[in-house]
Structure formats: structure tokens, C-alpha cells
mmCIF file of C-alpha atoms and ligand atoms in Angstrom:
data_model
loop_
_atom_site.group_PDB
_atom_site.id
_atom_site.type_symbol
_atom_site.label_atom_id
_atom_site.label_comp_id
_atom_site.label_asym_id
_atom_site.label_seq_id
_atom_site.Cartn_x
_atom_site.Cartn_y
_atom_site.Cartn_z
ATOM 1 C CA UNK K 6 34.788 -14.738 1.077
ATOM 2 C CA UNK K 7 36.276 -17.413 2.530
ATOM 3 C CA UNK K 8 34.288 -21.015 2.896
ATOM 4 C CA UNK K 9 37.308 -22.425 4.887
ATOM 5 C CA UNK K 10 36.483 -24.136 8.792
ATOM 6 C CA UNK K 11 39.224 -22.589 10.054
ATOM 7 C CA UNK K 12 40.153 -19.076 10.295
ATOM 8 C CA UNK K 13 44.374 -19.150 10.607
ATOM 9 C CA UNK K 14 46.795 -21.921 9.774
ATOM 10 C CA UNK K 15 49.965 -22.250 11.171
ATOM 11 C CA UNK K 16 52.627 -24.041 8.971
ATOM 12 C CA UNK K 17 55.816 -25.380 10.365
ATOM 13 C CA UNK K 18 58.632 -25.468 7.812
ATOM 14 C CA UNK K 19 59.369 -22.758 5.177
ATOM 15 C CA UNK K 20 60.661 -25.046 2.361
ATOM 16 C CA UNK K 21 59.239 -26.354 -0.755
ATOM 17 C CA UNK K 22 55.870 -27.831 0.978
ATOM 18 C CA UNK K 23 55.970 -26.197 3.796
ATOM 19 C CA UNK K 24 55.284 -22.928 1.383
ATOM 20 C CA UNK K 25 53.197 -24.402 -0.911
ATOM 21 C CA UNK K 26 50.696 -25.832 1.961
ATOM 22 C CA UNK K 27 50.747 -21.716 3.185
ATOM 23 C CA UNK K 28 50.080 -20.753 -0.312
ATOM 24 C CA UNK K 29 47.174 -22.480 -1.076
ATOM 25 C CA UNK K 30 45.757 -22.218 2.447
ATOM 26 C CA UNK K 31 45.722 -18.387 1.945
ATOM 27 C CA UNK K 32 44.461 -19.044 -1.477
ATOM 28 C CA UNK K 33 41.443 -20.073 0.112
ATOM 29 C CA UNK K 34 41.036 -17.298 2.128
ATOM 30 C CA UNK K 35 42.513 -18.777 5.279
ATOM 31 C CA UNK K 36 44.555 -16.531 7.271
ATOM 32 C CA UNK K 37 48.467 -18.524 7.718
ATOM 33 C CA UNK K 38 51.416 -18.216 9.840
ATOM 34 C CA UNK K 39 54.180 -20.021 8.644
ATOM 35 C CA UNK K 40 57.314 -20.767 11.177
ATOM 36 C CA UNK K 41 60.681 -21.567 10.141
ATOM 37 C CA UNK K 42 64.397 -20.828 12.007
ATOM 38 C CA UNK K 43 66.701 -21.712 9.610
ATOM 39 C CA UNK K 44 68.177 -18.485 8.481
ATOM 40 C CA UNK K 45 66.912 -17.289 5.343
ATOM 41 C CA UNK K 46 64.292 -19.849 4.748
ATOM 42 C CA UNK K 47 61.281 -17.081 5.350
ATOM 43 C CA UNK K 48 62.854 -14.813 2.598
ATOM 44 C CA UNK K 49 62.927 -17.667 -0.076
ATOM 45 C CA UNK K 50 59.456 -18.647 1.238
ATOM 46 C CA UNK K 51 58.011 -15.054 0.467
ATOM 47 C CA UNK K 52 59.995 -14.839 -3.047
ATOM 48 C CA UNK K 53 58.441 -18.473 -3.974
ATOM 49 C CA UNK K 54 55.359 -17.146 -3.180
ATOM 50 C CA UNK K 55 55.884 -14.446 -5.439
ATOM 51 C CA UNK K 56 56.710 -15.871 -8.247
ATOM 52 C CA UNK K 57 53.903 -19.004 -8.372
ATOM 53 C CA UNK K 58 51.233 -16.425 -7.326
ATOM 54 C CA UNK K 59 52.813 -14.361 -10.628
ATOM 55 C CA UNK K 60 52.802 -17.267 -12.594
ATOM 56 C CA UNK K 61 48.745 -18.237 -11.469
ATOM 57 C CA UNK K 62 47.912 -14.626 -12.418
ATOM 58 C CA UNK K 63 49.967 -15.054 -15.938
ATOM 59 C CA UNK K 64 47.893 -17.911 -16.547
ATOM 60 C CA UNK K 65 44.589 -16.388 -15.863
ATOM 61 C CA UNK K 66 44.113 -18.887 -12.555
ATOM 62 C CA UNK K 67 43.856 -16.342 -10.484
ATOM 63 C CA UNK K 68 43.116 -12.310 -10.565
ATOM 64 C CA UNK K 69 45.810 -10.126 -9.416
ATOM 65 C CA UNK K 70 43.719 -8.637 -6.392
ATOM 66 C CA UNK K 71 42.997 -12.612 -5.785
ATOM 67 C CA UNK K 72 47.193 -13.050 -5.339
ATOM 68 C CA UNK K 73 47.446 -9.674 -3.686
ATOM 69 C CA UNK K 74 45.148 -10.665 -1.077
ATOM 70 C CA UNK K 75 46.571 -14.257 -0.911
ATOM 71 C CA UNK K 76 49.970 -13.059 -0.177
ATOM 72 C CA UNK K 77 48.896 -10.628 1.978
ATOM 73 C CA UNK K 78 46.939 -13.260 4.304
ATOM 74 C CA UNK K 79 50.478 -14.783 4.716
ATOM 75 C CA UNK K 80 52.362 -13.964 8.006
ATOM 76 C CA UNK K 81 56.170 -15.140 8.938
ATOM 77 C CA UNK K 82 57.295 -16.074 12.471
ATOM 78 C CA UNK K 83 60.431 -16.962 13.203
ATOM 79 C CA UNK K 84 60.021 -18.322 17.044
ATOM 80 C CA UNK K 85 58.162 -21.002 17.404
ATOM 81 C CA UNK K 86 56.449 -19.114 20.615
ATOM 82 C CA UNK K 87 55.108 -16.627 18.316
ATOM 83 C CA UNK K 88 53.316 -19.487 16.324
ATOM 84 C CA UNK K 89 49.923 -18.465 18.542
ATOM 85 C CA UNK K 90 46.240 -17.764 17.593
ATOM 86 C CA UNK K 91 46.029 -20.686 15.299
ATOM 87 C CA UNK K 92 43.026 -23.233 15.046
ATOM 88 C CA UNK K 93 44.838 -25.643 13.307
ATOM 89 C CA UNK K 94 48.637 -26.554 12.757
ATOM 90 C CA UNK K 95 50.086 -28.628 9.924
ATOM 91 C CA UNK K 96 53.793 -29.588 10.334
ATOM 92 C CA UNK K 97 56.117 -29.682 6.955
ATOM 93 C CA UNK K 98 59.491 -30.026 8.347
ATOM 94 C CA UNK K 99 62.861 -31.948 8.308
ATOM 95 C CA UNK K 100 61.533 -35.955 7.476
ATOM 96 C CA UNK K 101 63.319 -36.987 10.950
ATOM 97 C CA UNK K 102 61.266 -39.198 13.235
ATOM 98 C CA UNK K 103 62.678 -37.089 16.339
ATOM 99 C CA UNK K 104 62.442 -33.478 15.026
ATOM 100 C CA UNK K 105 58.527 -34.433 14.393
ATOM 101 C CA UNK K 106 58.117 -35.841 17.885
ATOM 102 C CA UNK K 107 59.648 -32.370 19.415
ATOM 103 C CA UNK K 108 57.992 -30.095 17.329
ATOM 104 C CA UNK K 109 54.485 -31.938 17.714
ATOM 105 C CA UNK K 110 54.768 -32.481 21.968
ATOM 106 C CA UNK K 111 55.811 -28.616 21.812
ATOM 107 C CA UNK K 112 52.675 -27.693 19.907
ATOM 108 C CA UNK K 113 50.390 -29.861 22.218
ATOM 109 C CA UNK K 114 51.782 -28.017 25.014
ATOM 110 C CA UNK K 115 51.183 -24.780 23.116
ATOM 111 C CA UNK K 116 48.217 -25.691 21.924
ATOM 112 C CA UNK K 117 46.380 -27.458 24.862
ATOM 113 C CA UNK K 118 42.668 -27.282 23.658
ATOM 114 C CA UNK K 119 42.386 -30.622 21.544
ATOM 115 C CA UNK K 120 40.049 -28.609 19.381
ATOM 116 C CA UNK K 121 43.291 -27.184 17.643
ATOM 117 C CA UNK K 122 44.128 -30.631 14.991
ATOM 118 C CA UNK K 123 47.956 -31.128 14.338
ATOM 119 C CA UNK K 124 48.446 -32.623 11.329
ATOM 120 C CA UNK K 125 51.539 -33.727 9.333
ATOM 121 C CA UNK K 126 52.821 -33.720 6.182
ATOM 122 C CA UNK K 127 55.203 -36.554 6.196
ATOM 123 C CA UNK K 128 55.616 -38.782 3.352
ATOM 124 C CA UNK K 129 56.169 -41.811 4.665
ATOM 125 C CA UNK K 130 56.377 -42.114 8.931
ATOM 126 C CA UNK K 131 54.392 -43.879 10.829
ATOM 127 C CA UNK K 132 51.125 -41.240 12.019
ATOM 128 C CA UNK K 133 50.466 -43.674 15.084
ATOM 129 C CA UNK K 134 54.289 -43.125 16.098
ATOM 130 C CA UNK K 135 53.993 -39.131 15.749
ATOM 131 C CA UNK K 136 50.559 -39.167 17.248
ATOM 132 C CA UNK K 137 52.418 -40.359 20.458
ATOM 133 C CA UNK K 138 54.117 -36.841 20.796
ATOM 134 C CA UNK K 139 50.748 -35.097 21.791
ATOM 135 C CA UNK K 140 50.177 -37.740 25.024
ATOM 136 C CA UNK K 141 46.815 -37.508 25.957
ATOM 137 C CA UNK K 142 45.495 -35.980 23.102
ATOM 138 C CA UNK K 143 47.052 -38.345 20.198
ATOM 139 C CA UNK K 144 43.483 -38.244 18.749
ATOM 140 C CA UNK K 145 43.616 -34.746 17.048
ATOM 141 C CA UNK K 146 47.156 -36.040 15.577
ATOM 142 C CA UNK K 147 46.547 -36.716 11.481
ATOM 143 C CA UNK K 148 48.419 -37.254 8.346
ATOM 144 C CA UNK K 149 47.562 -34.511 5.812
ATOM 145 C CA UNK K 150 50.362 -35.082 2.793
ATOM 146 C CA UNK K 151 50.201 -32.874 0.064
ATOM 147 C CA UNK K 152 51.878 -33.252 -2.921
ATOM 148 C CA UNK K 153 54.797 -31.102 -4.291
ATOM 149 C CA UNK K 154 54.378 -28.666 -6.218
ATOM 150 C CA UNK K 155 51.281 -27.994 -3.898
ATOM 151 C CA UNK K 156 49.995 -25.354 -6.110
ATOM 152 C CA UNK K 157 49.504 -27.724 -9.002
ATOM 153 C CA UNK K 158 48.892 -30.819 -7.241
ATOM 154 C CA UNK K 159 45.135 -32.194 -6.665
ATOM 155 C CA UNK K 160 45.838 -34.465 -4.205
ATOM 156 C CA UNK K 161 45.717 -34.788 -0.276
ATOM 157 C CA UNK K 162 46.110 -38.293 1.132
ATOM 158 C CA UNK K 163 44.636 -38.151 4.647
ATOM 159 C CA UNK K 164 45.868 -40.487 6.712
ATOM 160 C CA UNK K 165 44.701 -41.576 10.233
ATOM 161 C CA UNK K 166 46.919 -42.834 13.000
ATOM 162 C CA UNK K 167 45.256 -45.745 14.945
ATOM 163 C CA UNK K 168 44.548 -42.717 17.730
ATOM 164 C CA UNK K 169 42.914 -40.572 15.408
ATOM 165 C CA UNK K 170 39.621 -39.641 16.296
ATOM 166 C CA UNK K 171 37.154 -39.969 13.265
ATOM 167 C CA UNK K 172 35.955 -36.485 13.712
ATOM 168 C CA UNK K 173 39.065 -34.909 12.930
ATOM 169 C CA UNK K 174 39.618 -37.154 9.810
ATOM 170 C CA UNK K 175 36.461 -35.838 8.790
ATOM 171 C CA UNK K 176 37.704 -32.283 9.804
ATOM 172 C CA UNK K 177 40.568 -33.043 7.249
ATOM 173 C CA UNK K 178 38.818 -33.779 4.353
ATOM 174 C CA UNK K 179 36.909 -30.704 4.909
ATOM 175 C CA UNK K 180 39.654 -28.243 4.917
ATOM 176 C CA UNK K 181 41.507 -30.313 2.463
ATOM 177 C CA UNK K 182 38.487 -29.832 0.275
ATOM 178 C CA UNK K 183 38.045 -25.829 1.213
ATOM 179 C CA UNK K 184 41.514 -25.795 -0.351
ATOM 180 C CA UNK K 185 40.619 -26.504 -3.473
ATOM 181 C CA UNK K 186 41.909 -30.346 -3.200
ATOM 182 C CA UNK K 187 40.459 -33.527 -3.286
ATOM 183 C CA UNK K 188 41.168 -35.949 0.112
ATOM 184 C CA UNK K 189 41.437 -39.168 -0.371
ATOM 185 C CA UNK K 190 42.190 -41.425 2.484
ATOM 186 C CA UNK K 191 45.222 -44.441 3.658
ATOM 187 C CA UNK K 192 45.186 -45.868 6.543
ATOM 188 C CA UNK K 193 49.050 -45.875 8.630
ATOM 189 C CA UNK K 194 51.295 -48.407 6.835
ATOM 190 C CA UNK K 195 54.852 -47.657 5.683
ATOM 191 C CA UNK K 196 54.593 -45.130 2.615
ATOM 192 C CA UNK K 197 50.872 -44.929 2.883
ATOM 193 C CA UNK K 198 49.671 -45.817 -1.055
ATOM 194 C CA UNK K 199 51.522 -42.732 -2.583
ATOM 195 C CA UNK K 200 54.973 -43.634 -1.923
ATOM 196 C CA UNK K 201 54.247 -47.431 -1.802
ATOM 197 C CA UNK K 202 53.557 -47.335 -4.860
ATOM 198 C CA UNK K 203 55.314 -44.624 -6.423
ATOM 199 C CA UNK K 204 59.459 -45.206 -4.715
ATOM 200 C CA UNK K 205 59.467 -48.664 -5.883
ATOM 201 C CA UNK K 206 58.734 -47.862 -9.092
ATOM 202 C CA UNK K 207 61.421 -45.318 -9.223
ATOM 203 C CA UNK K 208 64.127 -47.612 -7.709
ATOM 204 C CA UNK K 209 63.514 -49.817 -9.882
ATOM 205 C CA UNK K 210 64.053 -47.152 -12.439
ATOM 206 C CA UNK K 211 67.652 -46.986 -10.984
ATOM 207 C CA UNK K 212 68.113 -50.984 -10.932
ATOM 208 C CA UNK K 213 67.127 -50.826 -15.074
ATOM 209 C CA UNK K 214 69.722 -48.185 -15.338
ATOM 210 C CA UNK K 215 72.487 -49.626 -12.699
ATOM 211 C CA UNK K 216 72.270 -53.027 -14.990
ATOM 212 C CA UNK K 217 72.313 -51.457 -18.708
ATOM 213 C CA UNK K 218 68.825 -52.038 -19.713
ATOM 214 C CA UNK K 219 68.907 -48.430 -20.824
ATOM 215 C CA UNK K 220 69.780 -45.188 -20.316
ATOM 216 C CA UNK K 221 68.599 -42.451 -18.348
ATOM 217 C CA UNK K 222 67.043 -40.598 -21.020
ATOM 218 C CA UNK K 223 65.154 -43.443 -22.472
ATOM 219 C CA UNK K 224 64.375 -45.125 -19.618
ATOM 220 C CA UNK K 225 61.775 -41.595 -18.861
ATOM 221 C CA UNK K 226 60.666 -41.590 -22.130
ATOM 222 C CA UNK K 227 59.648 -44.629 -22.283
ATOM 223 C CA UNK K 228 57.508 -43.802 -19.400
ATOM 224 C CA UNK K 229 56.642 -40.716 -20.318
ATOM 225 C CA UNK K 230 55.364 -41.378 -23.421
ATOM 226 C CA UNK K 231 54.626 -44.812 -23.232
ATOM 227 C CA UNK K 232 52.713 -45.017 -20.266
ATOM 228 C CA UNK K 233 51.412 -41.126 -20.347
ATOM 229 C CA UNK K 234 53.769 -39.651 -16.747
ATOM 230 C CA UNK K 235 54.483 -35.871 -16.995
ATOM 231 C CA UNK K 236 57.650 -36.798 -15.738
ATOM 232 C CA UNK K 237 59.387 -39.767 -15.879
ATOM 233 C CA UNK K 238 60.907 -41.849 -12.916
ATOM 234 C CA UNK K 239 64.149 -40.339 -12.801
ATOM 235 C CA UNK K 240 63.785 -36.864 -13.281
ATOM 236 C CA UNK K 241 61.112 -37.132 -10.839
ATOM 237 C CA UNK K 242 63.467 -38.304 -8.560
ATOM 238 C CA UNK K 243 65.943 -35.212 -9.224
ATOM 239 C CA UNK K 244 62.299 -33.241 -8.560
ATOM 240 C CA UNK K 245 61.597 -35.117 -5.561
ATOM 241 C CA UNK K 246 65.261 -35.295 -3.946
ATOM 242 C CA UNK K 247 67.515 -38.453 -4.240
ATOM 243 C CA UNK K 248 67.770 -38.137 -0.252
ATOM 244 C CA UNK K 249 64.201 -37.928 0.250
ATOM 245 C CA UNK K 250 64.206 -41.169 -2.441
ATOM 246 C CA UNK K 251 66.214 -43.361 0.168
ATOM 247 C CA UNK K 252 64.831 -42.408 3.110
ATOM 248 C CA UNK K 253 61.493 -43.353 1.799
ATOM 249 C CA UNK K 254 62.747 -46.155 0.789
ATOM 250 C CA UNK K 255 64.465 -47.015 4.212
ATOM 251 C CA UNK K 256 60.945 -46.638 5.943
ATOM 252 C CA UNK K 257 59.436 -48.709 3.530
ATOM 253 C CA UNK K 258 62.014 -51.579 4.414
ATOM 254 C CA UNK K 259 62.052 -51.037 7.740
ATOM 255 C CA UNK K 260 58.025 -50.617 8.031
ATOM 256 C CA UNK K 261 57.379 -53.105 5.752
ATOM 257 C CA UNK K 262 59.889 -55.414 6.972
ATOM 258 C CA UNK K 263 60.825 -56.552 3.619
ATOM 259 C CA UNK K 264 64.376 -56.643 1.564
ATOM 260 C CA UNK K 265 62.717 -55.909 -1.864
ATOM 261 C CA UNK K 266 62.117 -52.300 -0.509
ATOM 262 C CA UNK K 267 65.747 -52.031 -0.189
ATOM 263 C CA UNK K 268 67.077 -48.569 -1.967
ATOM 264 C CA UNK K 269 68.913 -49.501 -5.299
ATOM 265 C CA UNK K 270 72.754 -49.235 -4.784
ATOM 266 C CA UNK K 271 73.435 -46.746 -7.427
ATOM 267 C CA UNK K 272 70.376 -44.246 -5.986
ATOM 268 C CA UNK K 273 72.175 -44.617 -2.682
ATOM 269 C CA UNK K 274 75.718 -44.041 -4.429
ATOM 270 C CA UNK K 275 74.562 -40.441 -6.216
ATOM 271 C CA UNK K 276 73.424 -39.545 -2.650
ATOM 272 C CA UNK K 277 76.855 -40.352 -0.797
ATOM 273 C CA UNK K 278 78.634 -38.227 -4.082
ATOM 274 C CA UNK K 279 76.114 -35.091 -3.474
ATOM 275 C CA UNK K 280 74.068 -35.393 -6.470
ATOM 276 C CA UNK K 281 70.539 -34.776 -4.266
ATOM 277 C CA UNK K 282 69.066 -33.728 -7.683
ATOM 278 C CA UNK K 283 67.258 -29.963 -8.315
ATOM 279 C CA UNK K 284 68.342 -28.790 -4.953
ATOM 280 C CA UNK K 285 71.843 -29.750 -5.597
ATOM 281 C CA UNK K 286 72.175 -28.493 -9.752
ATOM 282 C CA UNK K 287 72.603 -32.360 -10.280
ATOM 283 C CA UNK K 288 71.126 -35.513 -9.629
ATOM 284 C CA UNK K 289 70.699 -37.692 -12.523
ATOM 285 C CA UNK K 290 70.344 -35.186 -14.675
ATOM 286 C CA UNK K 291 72.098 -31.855 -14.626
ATOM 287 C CA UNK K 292 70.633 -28.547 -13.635
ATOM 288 C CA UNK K 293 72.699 -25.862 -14.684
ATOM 289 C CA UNK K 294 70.899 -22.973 -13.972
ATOM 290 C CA UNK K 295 70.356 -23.843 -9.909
HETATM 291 N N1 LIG A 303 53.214 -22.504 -8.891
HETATM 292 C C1 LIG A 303 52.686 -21.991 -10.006
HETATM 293 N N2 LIG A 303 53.025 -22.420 -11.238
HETATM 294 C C2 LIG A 303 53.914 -23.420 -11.331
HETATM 295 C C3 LIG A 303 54.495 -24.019 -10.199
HETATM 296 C C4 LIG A 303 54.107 -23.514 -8.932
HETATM 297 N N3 LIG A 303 54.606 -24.012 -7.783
HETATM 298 N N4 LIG A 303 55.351 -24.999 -10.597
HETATM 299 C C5 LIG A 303 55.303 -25.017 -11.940
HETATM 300 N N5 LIG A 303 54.440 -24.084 -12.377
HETATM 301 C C6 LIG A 303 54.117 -23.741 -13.750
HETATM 302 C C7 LIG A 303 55.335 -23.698 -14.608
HETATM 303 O O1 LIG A 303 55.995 -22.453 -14.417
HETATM 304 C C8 LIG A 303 54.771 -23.852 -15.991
HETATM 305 O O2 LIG A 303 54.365 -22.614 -16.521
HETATM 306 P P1 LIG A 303 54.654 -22.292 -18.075
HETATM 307 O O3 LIG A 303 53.820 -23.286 -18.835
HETATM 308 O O4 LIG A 303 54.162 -20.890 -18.233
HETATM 309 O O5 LIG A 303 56.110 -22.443 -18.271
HETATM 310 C C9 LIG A 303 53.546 -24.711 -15.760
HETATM 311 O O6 LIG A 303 53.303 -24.736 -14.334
HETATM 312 C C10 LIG A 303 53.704 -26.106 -16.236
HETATM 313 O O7 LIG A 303 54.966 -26.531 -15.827
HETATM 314 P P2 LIG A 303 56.033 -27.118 -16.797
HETATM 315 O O8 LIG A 303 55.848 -26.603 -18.189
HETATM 316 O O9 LIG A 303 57.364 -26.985 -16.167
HETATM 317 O O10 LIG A 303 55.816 -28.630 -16.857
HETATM 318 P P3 LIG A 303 54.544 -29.537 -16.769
HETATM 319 O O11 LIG A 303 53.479 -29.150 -17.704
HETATM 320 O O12 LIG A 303 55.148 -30.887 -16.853
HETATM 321 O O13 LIG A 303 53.956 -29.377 -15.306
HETATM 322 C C11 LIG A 303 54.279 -30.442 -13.215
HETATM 323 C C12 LIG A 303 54.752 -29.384 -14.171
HETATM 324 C C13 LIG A 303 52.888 -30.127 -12.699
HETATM 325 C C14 LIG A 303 55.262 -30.405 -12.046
HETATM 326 C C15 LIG A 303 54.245 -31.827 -13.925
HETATM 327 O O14 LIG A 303 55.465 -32.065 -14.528
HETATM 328 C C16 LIG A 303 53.929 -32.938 -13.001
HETATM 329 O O15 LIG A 303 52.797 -33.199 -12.649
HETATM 330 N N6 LIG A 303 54.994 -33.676 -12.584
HETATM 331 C C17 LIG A 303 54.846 -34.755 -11.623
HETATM 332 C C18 LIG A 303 54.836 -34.166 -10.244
HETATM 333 C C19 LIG A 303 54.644 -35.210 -9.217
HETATM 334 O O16 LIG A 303 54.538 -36.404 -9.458
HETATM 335 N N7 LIG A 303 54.605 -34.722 -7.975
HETATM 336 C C20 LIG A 303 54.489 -35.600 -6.844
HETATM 337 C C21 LIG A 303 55.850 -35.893 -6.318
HETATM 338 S S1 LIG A 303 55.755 -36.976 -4.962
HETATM 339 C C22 LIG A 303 55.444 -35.949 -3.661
HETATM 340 O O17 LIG A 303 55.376 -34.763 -3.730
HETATM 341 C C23 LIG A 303 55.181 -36.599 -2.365
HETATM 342 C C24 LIG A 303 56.192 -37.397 -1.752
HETATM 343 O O18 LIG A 303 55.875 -37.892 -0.683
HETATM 344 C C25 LIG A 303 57.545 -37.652 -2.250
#
């Protein structure tokens, strides 16, 4: 039985948080539609699914009726216009300032009871800016960033635009909390606290290695095991995506209008060569096996 305030979730964006958002919303026992175009993206979606469900039943998290049921709570659209019947929409696409804006002025227009909240999962824009999308109902616009891999992760920062109403922030931690995570709120500045804090401590992970001070291997062990991180800077950068790394850091210059946010040169020179890291096979480190 499900303790959830919302009966069906529609996710935008099939990818890596896009799914893991869906999986833990059905999880809960909330009904979820997820919506994605790009061809393929569904299927990987549904064999992701699979295997993290598998893996929560391995490790006695969860009963296998309990992942049956998840997975079957799980629908796939691939039209946006068939996103309907949802009473609450969180968008986990593309991090591109004008995609967002599209997608979220579509859904208000789809969606025109401002009892339906759209929330998204962006790391680092501005929720004020995306709020604008939805016109005259900016208020039910909130930032609801989860935290990759969403399974494992406790966290949701919730963050407020300067339109957001404070019922639907308190809306947010409630679902975010019928989820199984634990909300805790930033208000709308460039990066929120996650990546403020967190990207320029792994460019400056790249500076140490860019001028010598060590190598790649010890500069994450020294912070894995000196300082207690599961993973250290760098490969969390591969996990995170050295793309996703620099534009983070971009808004954080640009937002915070300050030169020390500036990405490192050598992050920004593995990005021109390809080397994205997991999605790529190689970032800093190699990845054979994808
Ligand atoms: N679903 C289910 N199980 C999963 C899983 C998933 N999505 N992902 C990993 N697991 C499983 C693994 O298969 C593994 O199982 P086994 O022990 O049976 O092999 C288990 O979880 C533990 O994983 P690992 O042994 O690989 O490694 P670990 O103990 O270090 O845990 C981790 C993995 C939770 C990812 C941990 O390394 C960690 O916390 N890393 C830091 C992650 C982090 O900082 N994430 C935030 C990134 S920033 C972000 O997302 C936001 C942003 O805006 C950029």
C-alpha cells in the first residue's frame, strides 16, 4: 500500500536519472510514466530497471513480488501527448536552458490545472529562469534534484524558484519523503549547495593533476581514504560525466559571476578529445568493458 500524495508520475527523460527518479517513484508504490524520443532510450530504461531492481532483490532490499510490482507500475510513452493522467511531472532531460523552457511551457499547456507541480531535476540552472516557462502559473515550478545513482542515493535537494509557492515546496518534501528520501532544501543560486560545493572541489582535482602535484590515482586515494569519499574526485567525475563537469562549472561562472569558477583547462581539454568518462569507456580513467 502505497503512502505516496500522488497517484502517477510522469518522468521526462529516459537516461540515467531520468530512470532512476521512475524507479524509485514506483518503488513507492506510485504509478509512473516515463517519456523519452530518442530512439532506444525506453529499451535501455526498462533493462536498467531490470537489473538494479535484480540487484535490490540480491541484496535482500527488496522482495521479488516488491520489484515485480515496482516494474510493473512503470509505463513508457514515447509522445510527449501521450504523457496524460499525471498529478505531478518531474523533468530529467538534456541540461540545456532552452530544451527545459520548451518542454516545461508544453507541459503547462498540457497540464493547465496548477494543481499538477512541475518540477526539475537540473543540477545547476537557475529554477526562477525555468519557472518562467509555465507563465502564469510559475508558482507550481520547483527544483527536485536527485542524486545519481537514484536508487542508492538519500538525498533530494529541493529547491524553490523566487515564484514558487510555499505550498508546493512543502508538497515536495512530502513526496520526496514518500520516496524513501530525505529533502533538504537551497534556495536558487548557481549550483544550489550540491554542486557549489562539490564541482569546485573536483576542478580543482584537475588543477592538482594539470600542475604535477600528483597523479590521478593518488590524488583519489588520498581522498578516498584520507578524507573517507566512496569515490574520489576524479573518478567521480568519469561517474558524473566530464561534460556535465564543465557545464556545471560554466553556470557556476556565469551565475556566480566569478573567474575562480572557471572549468580547469585540462577537464575542458579531455572533453574537446571525447573522453566524457563512463559513458564514453574513458575519461580519466579507462573503462574497458563499456
Ligand atoms: N541500483 C541498484 N544497485 C546498484 C546501483 C543501482 N542503480 N548502482 C550500484 N549498485 C550496487 C552495485 O551493483 C554494488 O553491488 P555489489 O556490492 O553486489 O557489487 C553495490 O551497489 C555497491 O556498489 P559498488 O560496490 O560498485 O561500490 P560502492 O560501495 O562504492 O557504492 C556508490 C556505489 C553508491 C555509487 C558509491 O560509490 C557512492 O556513493 N559514490 C558517490 C556517488 C555520488 O557522489 N553521487 C552523486 C553524484 S553528483 C550528482 O548526481 C548530482 C549532480 O548534480 C552532478
Amino acid at each position: 500500500m502505497s503512502n505516496s500524495p500522488i497517484s502517477t508520475l510522469g518522468v521526462l527523460g529516459a537516461g540515467q536519472m531520468g530512470g532512476g527518479i521512475a524507479q524509485v517513484a514506483a518503488m513507492a508504490g506510485i504509478n509512473v510514466k516515463v517519456f523519452d524520443s530518442f530512439p532506444g532510450a525506453l529499451d535501455k530504461c526498462k533493462a536498467v530497471h531490470a537489473k538494479s531492481l535484480a540487484k535490490l532483490v540480491e541484496k535482500a532490499k527488496l522482495t521479488k513480488d516488491a520489484a515485480d510490482a515496482a516494474a510493473a507500475r512503470i509505463s513508457f510513452v514515447a509522445s510527449l501527448d501521450q504523457l496524460t493522467g499525471c498529478d505531478w511531472v518531474v523533468e530529467a532531460v538534456i541540461e540545456d536552458v532552452r530544451v527545459k523552457k520548451d518542454l516545461l511551457a508544453k507541459l503547462a499547456a498540457m497540464y493547465p490545472s496548477d494543481d499538477v507541480v512541475l518540477a526539475t531535476n537540473t543540477s545547476s540552472i537557475s529554477i526562477t529562469d525555468l519557472a518562467t516557462a509555465a507563465g502564469s502559473t510559475a508558482h507550481r515550478v520547483v527544483g527536485m534534484h536527485f542524486f545519481n545513482p537514484v536508487p542508492l542515493m538519500q538525498l533530494v535537494e529541493v529547491i524553490p524558484g523566487i515564484q514558487t509557492s510555499p505550498a508546493v515546496v512543502e508538497r515536495t518534501i512530502a513526496l520526496a519523503t514518500a520516496m524513501g528520501k530525505t529533502p533538504l532544501r537551497a534556495n536558487d543560486r548557481a549550483g544550489f549547495i550540491s554542486n557549489r560545493v562539490l564541482m569546485p572541489m573536483i576542478n580543482e582535482a584537475f588543477y592538482a593533476w594539470m600542475e604535477g602535484v600528483a597523479e590521478p590515482q593518488a590524488i583519489d586515494g588520498i581522498m578516498k581514504l584520507g578524507c573517507n569519499f566512496p569515490m574520489g574526485p576524479l573518478r567521480l567525475a568519469d561517474f558524473i560525466g566530464l561534460d556535465t563537469c564543465v557545464h556545471i562549472m560554466n553556470v557556476l561562472a556565469d551565475g556566480l559571476n566569478n573567474d575562480r569558477y572557471r572549468a580547469c583547462p585540462l577537464l575542458k581539454q579531455l572533453v574537446i578529445a571525447g573522453r566524457l568518462g563512463d559513458k564514453t569507456g574513458r575519461g580519466v580513467f579507462e573503462y574497458p568493458a563499456k
